Each structure stands twice: as C-alpha cells, then as structure tokens.
Amino acid sequence: MLRRLLNFFRARRLEADIRDEIEFHRAQSSGSFGNSTLIADHMRDASTIAWLENVWRDVRFAIRLLARSPVFTVTAILSLALGIGANTAIFSLADAVLLKQLPVQHPERLRMIEWSSEPRFDMPSSSYDGDCEMEHGRHVCGSFSYPLFQSIENLPQFAGVIGFADWELIVTADDRSESALGHLVSGNYFRVLGVKPLAGRILTASDDDVSKPLTAVISYRYWTRHFGHDHFIVGRVVLLN
C-alpha cells in the first residue's frame, strides 16, 4: 500500500516505467504481444490506488469545466454556500433545542411538573405568562406557590424536586451596572442536578433560610464575559436590582 501511495504522487515516473516495460517485453516477444493499452491499464491498477486515481482525475476534469464558465462557477459556489449555511444554522438550532441534552447528571430523568384545571373565566392569550398556557381548553401552568413546593419536595415518587423562576436582573459590580437574566432557585438546585462548582461553593438547603444573607452563583460564561476569569471573584458583594 505504501508503494502504491508513493506511485500516486509520482505518476509521470510510473507512466514512463510502464512504457519502458511494455517496450521491453514487445521487443523480447517473438509472437503477438497483445493489447498494449489494456496491459498498461492492468499494470497501472496493480501499481497505484485505482479509486484515488479516479477521484483525482474527476477533480481535475471538474476544475477544467468550471474554469471555462466562471459565471456558472460563482453562482454554483454561492448557492452551495447559502445552502450549507442555512442547513448549518437550522441544525444548530435543532441541536440546541431538541437534541442536545442538559449538562447535568441523568438529564433523561428530568421532568417538569405542571398542573391543569378548567378555566374559571376566559382570559385573553396576552394575559398568559411564560409559566401558563391554554391547552385543549384547560389552563396548564408550571407555577407553584412555595408552600406547595415544600409539600411535594419530599414525596417518595421523586429522587429530588427543585424550584426555579426566571428573574430579570440589574447587576451592579465594580461601579458598573448591566442587565442579566438569572434564576431564583431552591437551595437543593445544584445538588439535585449534580452540578459541581469550578470555584467557591454552590447553594445548599441552608440557603433557603430567609434570615441568612443572599447568595448568588454565576455561570462560567458570565464569569468569563463580565469578570474576565477573575479568580478572586468568590465572596465579592454585588448589588442585584
């Protein structure tokens, strides 16, 4: 295989060797020698990688054709670029929304708890928030009161129950304020998801005690973009809203 691969890169020398060998055998042959073109093809197939030769021959032929029609070539390249770009964007979105699993332990075991009820009165669609929607004429919501969360938190049917809610923030740190999207979460949030901290500590059940100081955990992306990988960020005080 190594010899065949080397012959692919020295095609001119190989062709010269094949011609010389055919001429030698023709001179030595006293009778009919046969079809020299067919013999040369067999010798070439035995001395190089045939499929690689064919691919390279097709590529050179295609390049010559494209060079003769530059307008068609540019149009084809732009069409391919647009098609590949659109498909890549669609797949990236589908991968993020449908295929890619959350970076937590056992993501396939996660479930969202919701409740539903018959509507007591008609509500316009604009009045629904991100936690509630209408499905088949029923109110379906993922929003629970905190006492209700506490009542189902230790049910034996669940390995763990966590509570969270979106929270739009204004974060003030180092005399600079900027908006951010965060979550209010229960103290067992990281433990149930099986997420460990890169630095500092994660929240614990004791952080649910309202008499204790508020504690925030920032994501790796937020740490990178807003604090420049500052390793002394742990314990720093920031102002939220």
Backbone as CSV, one residue per row, in Angstrom:
resi,resn,N_x,N_y,N_z,CA_x,CA_y,CA_z,C_x,C_y,C_z
1,MET,0.824,-1.205,0.000,0.000,0.000,0.000,0.860,1.257,0.000
2,LEU,1.984,1.209,0.747,2.862,2.376,0.765,3.455,2.631,-0.616
3,ARG,3.843,1.536,-1.311,4.413,1.692,-2.652,3.353,2.246,-3.611
4,ARG,2.129,1.769,-3.489,1.061,2.271,-4.350,0.785,3.755,-4.087
5,LEU,0.824,4.137,-2.811,0.583,5.539,-2.468,1.692,6.427,-3.013
6,LEU,2.942,5.945,-2.926,4.057,6.717,-3.476,3.934,6.859,-4.991
7,ASN,3.493,5.817,-5.658,3.320,5.876,-7.109,2.260,6.888,-7.519
8,PHE,1.256,7.096,-6.629,0.232,8.098,-6.934,0.841,9.497,-7.040
9,PHE,1.829,9.790,-6.203,2.449,11.110,-6.190,3.581,11.247,-7.221
10,ARG,3.959,10.157,-7.900,4.969,10.225,-8.954,4.408,9.564,-10.213
11,ALA,3.267,10.087,-10.639,2.535,9.489,-11.759,3.352,9.499,-13.046
12,ARG,4.082,10.580,-13.310,4.856,10.656,-14.557,5.929,9.570,-14.603
13,ARG,6.610,9.371,-13.497,7.644,8.337,-13.462,7.028,6.955,-13.646
14,LEU,5.839,6.729,-13.024,5.170,5.444,-13.166,4.799,5.188,-14.622
15,GLU,4.246,6.197,-15.312,3.875,6.037,-16.705,5.097,5.722,-17.558
16,ALA,6.213,6.382,-17.252,7.438,6.114,-18.014,7.919,4.687,-17.778
17,ASP,7.835,4.221,-16.529,8.252,2.846,-16.223,7.366,1.832,-16.943
18,ILE,6.058,2.108,-16.979,5.134,1.190,-17.659,5.436,1.129,-19.151
19,ARG,5.674,2.304,-19.783,6.009,2.315,-21.214,7.297,1.560,-21.493
20,ASP,8.303,1.774,-20.651,9.587,1.099,-20.855,9.433,-0.413,-20.741
21,GLU,8.626,-0.854,-19.728,8.482,-2.288,-19.537,7.706,-2.916,-20.688
22,ILE,6.671,-2.232,-21.192,5.913,-2.756,-22.332,6.794,-2.843,-23.565
23,GLU,7.615,-1.804,-23.810,8.513,-1.826,-24.959,9.530,-2.946,-24.838
24,PHE,10.020,-3.197,-23.633,10.993,-4.277,-23.430,10.380,-5.631,-23.759
25,HIS,9.149,-5.884,-23.247,8.504,-7.169,-23.492,8.094,-7.316,-24.953
26,ARG,7.707,-6.199,-25.599,7.361,-6.270,-27.013,8.590,-6.643,-27.845
27,ALA,9.751,-6.066,-27.441,10.979,-6.379,-28.187,11.410,-7.820,-27.974
28,GLN,11.123,-8.359,-26.774,11.529,-9.726,-26.473,10.548,-10.755,-27.017
29,SER,9.338,-10.317,-27.303,8.313,-11.256,-27.755,8.479,-11.552,-29.223
30,SER,8.470,-12.854,-29.569,8.610,-13.258,-30.979,7.259,-13.324,-31.672
31,GLY,6.175,-13.461,-30.901,4.849,-13.546,-31.480,4.015,-12.333,-31.161
32,SER,2.679,-12.544,-31.114,1.755,-11.448,-30.818,1.889,-11.049,-29.356
33,PHE,1.986,-9.753,-29.109,2.172,-9.254,-27.743,0.837,-8.969,-27.045
34,GLY,-0.192,-8.651,-27.810,-1.481,-8.348,-27.218,-1.769,-6.854,-27.205
35,ASN,-2.867,-6.464,-26.567,-3.309,-5.062,-26.499,-2.465,-4.330,-25.462
36,SER,-1.546,-3.492,-25.949,-0.641,-2.792,-25.031,-1.379,-1.801,-24.135
37,THR,-2.472,-1.197,-24.636,-3.240,-0.245,-23.815,-3.902,-0.964,-22.640
38,LEU,-4.503,-2.147,-22.916,-5.138,-2.906,-21.847,-4.111,-3.402,-20.838
39,ILE,-2.953,-3.828,-21.333,-1.887,-4.282,-20.441,-1.404,-3.128,-19.563
40,ALA,-1.269,-1.940,-20.143,-0.831,-0.768,-19.374,-1.837,-0.433,-18.271
41,ASP,-3.162,-0.550,-18.568,-4.188,-0.285,-17.556,-4.071,-1.270,-16.390
42,HIS,-3.847,-2.560,-16.708,-3.698,-3.559,-15.649,-2.466,-3.283,-14.790
43,MET,-1.387,-2.900,-15.448,-0.155,-2.599,-14.710,-0.341,-1.370,-13.820
44,ARG,-1.087,-0.373,-14.343,-1.317,0.848,-13.565,-2.190,0.547,-12.334
45,ASP,-3.234,-0.280,-12.525,-4.101,-0.654,-11.400,-3.340,-1.427,-10.340
46,ALA,-2.372,-2.237,-10.770,-1.601,-3.034,-9.820,-0.518,-2.226,-9.122
47,SER,-0.216,-1.026,-9.651,0.905,-0.253,-9.119,0.474,0.985,-8.350
48,THR,-0.818,1.311,-8.357,-1.274,2.507,-7.662,-2.643,2.236,-7.050
49,ILE,-3.234,3.235,-6.383,-4.560,3.101,-5.772,-5.578,3.581,-6.794
50,ALA,-6.327,2.647,-7.370,-7.185,2.951,-8.515,-8.242,3.999,-8.184
51,TRP,-8.932,3.820,-7.037,-10.022,4.756,-6.725,-9.504,6.170,-6.476
52,LEU,-8.287,6.271,-5.917,-7.700,7.588,-5.693,-7.337,8.248,-7.016
53,GLU,-6.844,7.444,-7.944,-6.553,7.947,-9.289,-7.820,8.457,-9.959
54,ASN,-8.903,7.688,-9.832,-10.163,8.086,-10.467,-10.714,9.374,-9.866
55,VAL,-10.637,9.494,-8.546,-11.121,10.716,-7.891,-10.312,11.917,-8.340
56,TRP,-9.002,11.779,-8.369,-8.137,12.883,-8.777,-8.392,13.260,-10.240
57,ARG,-8.640,12.261,-11.092,-8.936,12.531,-12.494,-10.259,13.282,-12.620
58,ASP,-11.258,12.874,-11.845,-12.553,13.565,-11.885,-12.445,14.995,-11.359
59,VAL,-11.652,15.200,-10.311,-11.473,16.547,-9.757,-10.823,17.462,-10.782
60,ARG,-9.784,16.986,-11.455,-9.119,17.801,-12.475,-10.059,18.119,-13.623
61,PHE,-10.869,17.131,-14.021,-11.834,17.358,-15.104,-12.873,18.406,-14.690
62,ALA,-13.358,18.313,-13.433,-14.347,19.283,-12.947,-13.761,20.684,-12.869
63,ILE,-12.510,20.785,-12.422,-11.866,22.109,-12.332,-11.744,22.736,-13.713
64,ARG,-11.403,21.933,-14.720,-11.289,22.465,-16.086,-12.643,22.945,-16.594
65,LEU,-13.697,22.183,-16.297,-15.031,22.599,-16.735,-15.466,23.887,-16.044
66,LEU,-15.221,23.971,-14.750,-15.623,25.171,-14.014,-14.832,26.391,-14.458
67,ALA,-13.570,26.192,-14.806,-12.737,27.311,-15.260,-13.227,27.878,-16.587
68,ARG,-13.894,27.052,-17.398,-14.394,27.531,-18.688,-15.644,28.399,-18.533
69,SER,-16.380,28.249,-17.396,-17.624,29.007,-17.179,-17.572,29.687,-15.814
70,PRO,-16.827,30.799,-15.695,-16.661,31.445,-14.381,-17.965,31.948,-13.776
71,VAL,-18.915,32.419,-14.605,-20.189,32.916,-14.073,-20.968,31.768,-13.431
72,PHE,-21.047,30.646,-14.144,-21.725,29.471,-13.585,-21.031,29.000,-12.320
73,THR,-19.695,29.036,-12.328,-18.932,28.581,-11.167,-19.237,29.427,-9.933
74,VAL,-19.225,30.761,-10.100,-19.503,31.661,-8.973,-20.920,31.446,-8.460
75,THR,-21.887,31.303,-9.397,-23.277,31.074,-8.994,-23.422,29.765,-8.218
76,ALA,-22.753,28.717,-8.703,-22.831,27.422,-8.020,-22.218,27.487,-6.632
77,ILE,-21.068,28.157,-6.513,-20.399,28.261,-5.207,-21.253,29.043,-4.226
78,LEU,-21.842,30.164,-4.694,-22.699,30.960,-3.809,-23.939,30.167,-3.389
79,SER,-24.523,29.408,-4.316,-25.687,28.599,-3.976,-25.340,27.543,-2.941
80,LEU,-24.182,26.896,-3.136,-23.747,25.897,-2.157,-23.489,26.538,-0.798
81,ALA,-22.856,27.709,-0.805,-22.548,28.385,0.455,-23.821,28.753,1.205
82,LEU,-24.822,29.287,0.476,-26.087,29.647,1.119,-26.802,28.406,1.647
83,GLY,-26.802,27.334,0.854,-27.469,26.109,1.290,-26.813,25.503,2.511
84,ILE,-25.468,25.430,2.486,-24.746,24.868,3.629,-24.929,25.741,4.866
85,GLY,-24.867,27.068,4.680,-25.041,27.972,5.818,-26.415,27.861,6.439
86,ALA,-27.454,27.794,5.586,-28.823,27.680,6.107,-29.022,26.360,6.840
87,ASN,-28.529,25.278,6.248,-28.676,23.976,6.902,-27.908,23.908,8.208
88,THR,-26.723,24.523,8.240,-25.938,24.543,9.470,-26.660,25.305,10.575
89,ALA,-27.253,26.449,10.208,-27.983,27.246,11.197,-29.194,26.490,11.733
90,ILE,-29.938,25.823,10.827,-31.123,25.079,11.249,-30.728,23.915,12.150
91,PHE,-29.649,23.193,11.765,-29.222,22.066,12.588,-28.731,22.542,13.953
92,SER,-28.001,23.676,13.977,-27.515,24.197,15.255,-28.673,24.529,16.180
93,LEU,-29.737,25.115,15.620,-30.913,25.438,16.428,-31.600,24.167,16.910
94,ALA,-31.775,23.195,15.995,-32.426,21.943,16.377,-31.600,21.186,17.411
95,ASP,-30.276,21.243,17.251,-29.396,20.556,18.205,-29.520,21.169,19.586
96,ALA,-29.566,22.508,19.630,-29.644,23.189,20.924,-31.008,23.000,21.583
97,VAL,-32.083,22.988,20.758,-33.436,22.945,21.312,-33.942,21.521,21.501
98,LEU,-33.650,20.635,20.551,-34.267,19.309,20.543,-33.321,18.174,20.893
99,LEU,-32.062,18.258,20.460,-31.171,17.109,20.555,-30.205,17.186,21.724
100,LYS,-29.629,18.351,21.947,-28.577,18.470,22.953,-29.159,18.358,24.351
101,GLN,-28.597,17.483,25.140,-29.077,17.308,26.499,-28.415,18.308,27.437
102,LEU,-29.094,18.577,28.542,-28.546,19.496,29.530,-27.283,18.901,30.146
103,PRO,-26.288,19.741,30.445,-25.031,19.239,31.029,-25.169,18.950,32.516
104,VAL,-26.049,18.028,32.856,-26.277,17.647,34.252,-26.274,16.121,34.330
105,GLN,-26.261,15.611,35.539,-26.312,14.161,35.709,-27.705,13.626,35.368
106,HIS,-27.769,12.562,34.604,-29.019,11.886,34.225,-30.061,12.860,33.659
107,PRO,-29.731,13.593,32.589,-30.715,14.536,32.034,-31.976,13.854,31.522
108,GLU,-31.874,12.557,31.148,-33.042,11.847,30.636,-34.085,11.588,31.713
109,ARG,-33.719,11.792,32.981,-34.657,11.543,34.083,-35.353,12.818,34.550
110,LEU,-35.036,13.944,33.959,-35.657,15.203,34.370,-37.091,15.292,33.862
111,ARG,-37.968,15.792,34.698,-39.356,16.006,34.323,-39.814,17.371,34.839
112,MET,-40.724,17.985,34.092,-41.311,19.255,34.518,-42.686,18.966,35.117
113,ILE,-42.900,19.428,36.336,-44.191,19.236,36.998,-45.103,20.411,36.643
114,GLU,-46.317,20.097,36.194,-47.293,21.120,35.849,-48.648,20.752,36.453
115,TRP,-49.524,21.733,36.549,-50.882,21.477,36.987,-51.843,22.059,35.948
116,SER,-53.037,21.485,35.892,-54.017,21.968,34.926,-55.394,22.021,35.583
117,SER,-56.248,22.865,35.032,-57.608,22.999,35.587,-58.522,23.563,34.516
118,GLU,-59.813,23.376,34.749,-60.802,24.002,33.876,-60.753,25.516,34.092
119,PRO,-60.845,26.298,33.031,-60.805,27.763,33.208,-62.052,28.275,33.924
120,ARG,-61.846,29.111,34.922,-62.984,29.707,35.629,-63.590,30.843,34.815
121,PHE,-62.760,31.494,34.016,-63.246,32.548,33.140,-62.277,32.650,31.970
122,ASP,-62.764,33.174,30.869,-61.935,33.306,29.678,-60.882,34.389,29.884
123,MET,-59.662,34.076,29.498,-58.556,35.030,29.603,-57.942,35.211,28.220
124,PRO,-57.666,36.451,27.820,-57.012,36.660,26.520,-55.608,36.050,26.540
125,SER,-55.158,35.613,25.377,-53.851,34.964,25.297,-52.725,35.875,25.746
126,SER,-52.923,37.198,25.617,-51.865,38.130,26.004,-51.650,38.176,27.506
127,SER,-52.610,37.644,28.271,-52.503,37.707,29.726,-51.691,36.552,30.296
128,TYR,-51.373,35.545,29.472,-50.604,34.403,29.958,-49.120,34.763,30.007
129,ASP,-48.476,34.271,31.052,-47.035,34.491,31.144,-46.317,33.231,30.681
130,GLY,-45.014,33.189,30.897,-44.225,32.070,30.413,-44.502,30.774,31.126
131,ASP,-45.210,30.807,32.287,-45.468,29.594,33.054,-46.828,28.987,32.768
132,CYS,-47.700,29.694,32.083,-49.058,29.220,31.871,-49.451,29.355,30.402
133,GLU,-50.303,28.416,29.964,-50.827,28.479,28.614,-52.127,27.694,28.561
134,MET,-52.853,27.868,27.464,-54.106,27.140,27.266,-53.831,25.930,26.380
135,GLU,-54.262,24.757,26.849,-54.144,23.536,26.065,-55.482,22.808,26.094
136,HIS,-56.105,22.680,24.909,-57.386,21.967,24.784,-58.430,22.519,25.764
137,GLY,-58.466,23.834,25.878,-59.468,24.475,26.707,-59.199,24.431,28.191
138,ARG,-57.984,24.054,28.613,-57.646,23.977,30.031,-56.436,24.858,30.311
139,HIS,-56.409,25.414,31.526,-55.226,26.133,31.986,-54.141,25.122,32.351
140,VAL,-52.956,25.273,31.794,-51.814,24.423,32.147,-50.688,25.339,32.603
141,CYS,-50.221,25.130,33.849,-49.231,26.038,34.441,-48.094,25.253,35.090
142,GLY,-46.934,25.838,35.069,-45.786,25.272,35.766,-45.396,26.103,36.963
143,SER,-46.291,26.988,37.390,-46.007,27.879,38.512,-46.697,27.358,39.771
144,PHE,-45.936,27.277,40.875,-46.445,26.764,42.146,-46.123,27.748,43.263
145,SER,-46.948,27.756,44.279,-46.623,28.536,45.476,-45.503,27.822,46.236
146,TYR,-44.782,28.571,47.048,-43.684,27.963,47.788,-44.169,26.925,48.807
147,PRO,-45.267,27.157,49.541,-45.764,26.095,50.441,-46.119,24.814,49.692
148,LEU,-46.675,24.931,48.468,-46.989,23.732,47.701,-45.709,23.012,47.274
149,PHE,-44.697,23.790,46.892,-43.404,23.187,46.556,-42.851,22.412,47.752
150,GLN,-42.964,22.995,48.946,-42.467,22.312,50.139,-43.227,21.019,50.414
151,SER,-44.520,20.989,50.054,-45.328,19.803,50.344,-44.999,18.643,49.413
152,ILE,-44.485,18.925,48.224,-44.159,17.835,47.296,-42.658,17.576,47.215
153,GLU,-41.875,18.389,47.922,-40.421,18.294,47.809,-39.901,16.933,48.273
154,ASN,-40.539,16.352,49.286,-40.038,15.097,49.860,-40.917,13.890,49.524
155,LEU,-41.715,13.989,48.493,-42.540,12.842,48.100,-41.637,11.699,47.615
156,PRO,-41.938,10.455,47.985,-41.072,9.336,47.606,-41.055,9.045,46.114
157,GLN,-42.015,9.585,45.367,-42.043,9.336,43.926,-40.906,10.042,43.187
158,PHE,-40.247,11.021,43.836,-39.210,11.805,43.174,-37.876,11.618,43.881
159,ALA,-36.806,11.506,43.075,-35.464,11.466,43.651,-35.076,12.838,44.187
160,GLY,-35.674,13.878,43.657,-35.425,15.238,44.121,-36.334,16.190,43.385
161,VAL,-36.766,17.223,44.052,-37.634,18.238,43.460,-36.991,19.598,43.660
162,ILE,-36.846,20.351,42.575,-36.221,21.677,42.660,-37.215,22.725,42.190
163,GLY,-37.052,23.925,42.717,-37.884,25.044,42.310,-37.016,26.120,41.684
164,PHE,-37.535,26.760,40.634,-36.781,27.836,39.985,-37.762,28.776,39.291
165,ALA,-37.334,30.007,39.097,-38.139,31.000,38.390,-37.206,31.987,37.724
166,ASP,-37.572,32.431,36.514,-36.761,33.434,35.812,-36.751,34.743,36.592
167,TRP,-35.646,35.445,36.495,-35.517,36.718,37.206,-34.677,37.650,36.358
168,GLU,-35.280,38.744,35.904,-34.531,39.752,35.149,-33.830,40.670,36.139
169,LEU,-32.531,40.822,35.976,-31.700,41.491,36.969,-31.000,42.720,36.405
170,ILE,-30.724,43.640,37.292,-29.737,44.694,37.058,-28.606,44.428,38.045
171,VAL,-27.449,44.032,37.527,-26.317,43.664,38.375,-25.352,44.838,38.433
172,THR,-25.048,45.270,39.658,-24.093,46.355,39.857,-22.865,45.800,40.555
173,ALA,-21.728,45.880,39.861,-20.459,45.394,40.401,-19.346,46.253,39.844
174,ASP,-18.386,46.596,40.697,-17.246,47.431,40.276,-17.724,48.748,39.667
175,ASP,-18.747,49.357,40.296,-19.284,50.654,39.856,-19.827,50.609,38.426
176,ARG,-20.280,49.454,37.997,-20.855,49.317,36.663,-22.126,48.490,36.758
177,SER,-23.193,48.960,36.100,-24.480,48.259,36.137,-24.814,47.742,34.745
178,GLU,-25.372,46.530,34.701,-25.784,45.948,33.425,-26.886,44.931,33.682
179,SER,-27.691,44.713,32.653,-28.806,43.776,32.786,-28.311,42.342,32.621
180,ALA,-29.012,41.410,33.238,-28.668,39.990,33.155,-29.924,39.184,33.393
181,LEU,-29.918,37.945,32.922,-31.028,37.032,33.149,-30.576,35.960,34.123
182,GLY,-31.293,35.840,35.228,-30.921,34.858,36.233,-32.111,34.019,36.645
183,HIS,-31.904,33.211,37.679,-32.966,32.374,38.227,-32.964,32.497,39.739
184,LEU,-34.150,32.510,40.286,-34.310,32.274,41.718,-34.496,30.771,41.875
185,VAL,-33.676,30.127,42.694,-33.727,28.664,42.772,-33.754,28.220,44.229
186,SER,-34.222,27.003,44.399,-34.209,26.406,45.736,-32.792,25.974,46.087
187,GLY,-32.540,25.823,47.369,-31.192,25.527,47.829,-30.648,24.197,47.345
188,ASN,-31.538,23.261,47.006,-31.088,21.946,46.542,-30.912,21.885,45.029
189,TYR,-30.983,23.023,44.365,-30.979,23.089,42.901,-29.766,22.374,42.299
190,PHE,-28.575,22.736,42.743,-27.356,22.182,42.154,-27.127,20.737,42.596
191,ARG,-27.514,20.417,43.830,-27.323,19.046,44.312,-28.163,18.058,43.512
192,VAL,-29.423,18.417,43.255,-30.306,17.519,42.511,-29.830,17.364,41.063
193,LEU,-29.373,18.448,40.469,-28.900,18.380,39.090,-27.512,17.751,38.978
194,GLY,-26.819,17.615,40.094,-25.494,17.003,40.066,-24.432,17.907,39.479
195,VAL,-24.567,19.212,39.676,-23.610,20.183,39.146,-22.670,20.628,40.254
196,LYS,-21.367,20.600,39.967,-20.367,20.993,40.956,-19.741,22.337,40.572
197,PRO,-19.271,23.103,41.552,-18.702,24.416,41.246,-17.260,24.307,40.759
198,LEU,-16.874,25.230,39.883,-15.479,25.334,39.477,-14.678,26.049,40.555
199,ALA,-15.307,27.009,41.222,-14.663,27.748,42.310,-15.738,28.163,43.303
200,GLY,-15.335,28.335,44.560,-16.305,28.711,45.576,-17.212,27.553,45.932
201,ARG,-18.462,27.868,46.227,-19.409,26.833,46.616,-20.719,27.029,45.885
202,ILE,-21.499,25.962,45.819,-22.838,26.054,45.264,-23.836,26.289,46.399
203,LEU,-25.074,26.503,46.047,-26.103,26.701,47.057,-26.406,25.395,47.763
204,THR,-26.843,25.503,49.009,-27.254,24.341,49.793,-28.632,24.615,50.386
205,ALA,-29.205,23.596,51.003,-30.539,23.746,51.593,-30.563,24.839,52.655
206,SER,-29.439,25.085,53.305,-29.406,26.122,54.344,-29.595,27.516,53.757
207,ASP,-29.342,27.679,52.464,-29.524,28.993,51.830,-30.991,29.354,51.667
208,ASP,-31.896,28.381,51.889,-33.323,28.688,51.842,-33.781,29.473,53.076
209,ASP,-32.950,29.539,54.087,-33.287,30.269,55.312,-33.283,31.769,55.004
210,VAL,-34.452,32.400,55.125,-34.588,33.812,54.749,-33.805,34.736,55.675
211,SER,-33.379,34.223,56.836,-32.635,35.078,57.766,-31.154,35.174,57.399
212,LYS,-30.716,34.358,56.453,-29.305,34.364,56.072,-29.082,35.305,54.891
213,PRO,-27.841,35.778,54.729,-27.550,36.675,53.593,-27.816,35.982,52.263
214,LEU,-28.220,36.765,51.269,-28.471,36.215,49.944,-27.155,35.780,49.299
215,THR,-27.200,34.689,48.579,-26.023,34.151,47.914,-26.328,33.955,46.436
216,ALA,-25.374,34.308,45.581,-25.548,34.155,44.136,-24.436,33.269,43.575
217,VAL,-24.783,32.469,42.601,-23.824,31.655,41.857,-23.863,32.130,40.409
218,ILE,-22.701,32.403,39.825,-22.659,32.870,38.437,-22.188,31.739,37.530
219,SER,-22.614,31.803,36.293,-22.230,30.776,35.324,-20.805,31.019,34.836
220,TYR,-20.249,29.981,34.240,-18.888,30.111,33.678,-18.865,31.176,32.586
221,ARG,-19.906,31.224,31.750,-19.950,32.216,30.676,-20.015,33.629,31.242
222,TYR,-20.826,33.830,32.278,-20.926,35.168,32.876,-19.599,35.560,33.524
223,TRP,-18.975,34.601,34.182,-17.660,34.860,34.801,-16.644,35.258,33.750
224,THR,-16.692,34.618,32.584,-15.740,34.917,31.513,-15.998,36.283,30.896
225,ARG,-17.262,36.552,30.579,-17.586,37.767,29.830,-17.555,39.023,30.685
226,HIS,-17.953,38.904,31.936,-18.132,40.105,32.747,-17.062,40.294,33.812
227,PHE,-16.346,39.237,34.141,-15.325,39.363,35.176,-13.951,38.887,34.715
228,GLY,-13.830,38.567,33.422,-12.528,38.265,32.848,-11.758,37.171,33.558
229,HIS,-12.434,36.096,33.972,-11.783,34.972,34.658,-11.065,35.409,35.944
230,ASP,-11.615,36.402,36.625,-11.021,36.866,37.880,-11.191,35.785,38.951
231,HIS,-10.065,35.215,39.408,-10.127,34.117,40.378,-10.435,34.610,41.793
232,PHE,-10.465,35.928,41.985,-10.784,36.481,43.306,-12.247,36.924,43.374
233,ILE,-13.072,36.405,42.452,-14.473,36.801,42.411,-15.261,36.189,43.562
234,VAL,-14.820,35.050,44.073,-15.547,34.339,45.124,-15.644,35.219,46.377
235,GLY,-16.849,35.409,46.860,-17.056,36.202,48.060,-17.288,37.674,47.808
236,ARG,-17.175,38.100,46.568,-17.378,39.528,46.277,-18.856,39.882,46.418
237,VAL,-19.138,41.088,46.861,-20.510,41.554,47.058,-20.963,42.302,45.804
238,VAL,-22.127,41.954,45.283,-22.712,42.654,44.156,-24.106,43.097,44.555
239,LEU,-24.620,44.099,43.860,-25.960,44.633,44.112,-26.891,44.145,43.007
240,LEU,-27.987,43.486,43.399,-28.975,42.996,42.446,-30.234,43.823,42.553
241,ASN,-30.592,44.459,41.429,-31.799,45.307,41.389,-31.798,46.326,42.504
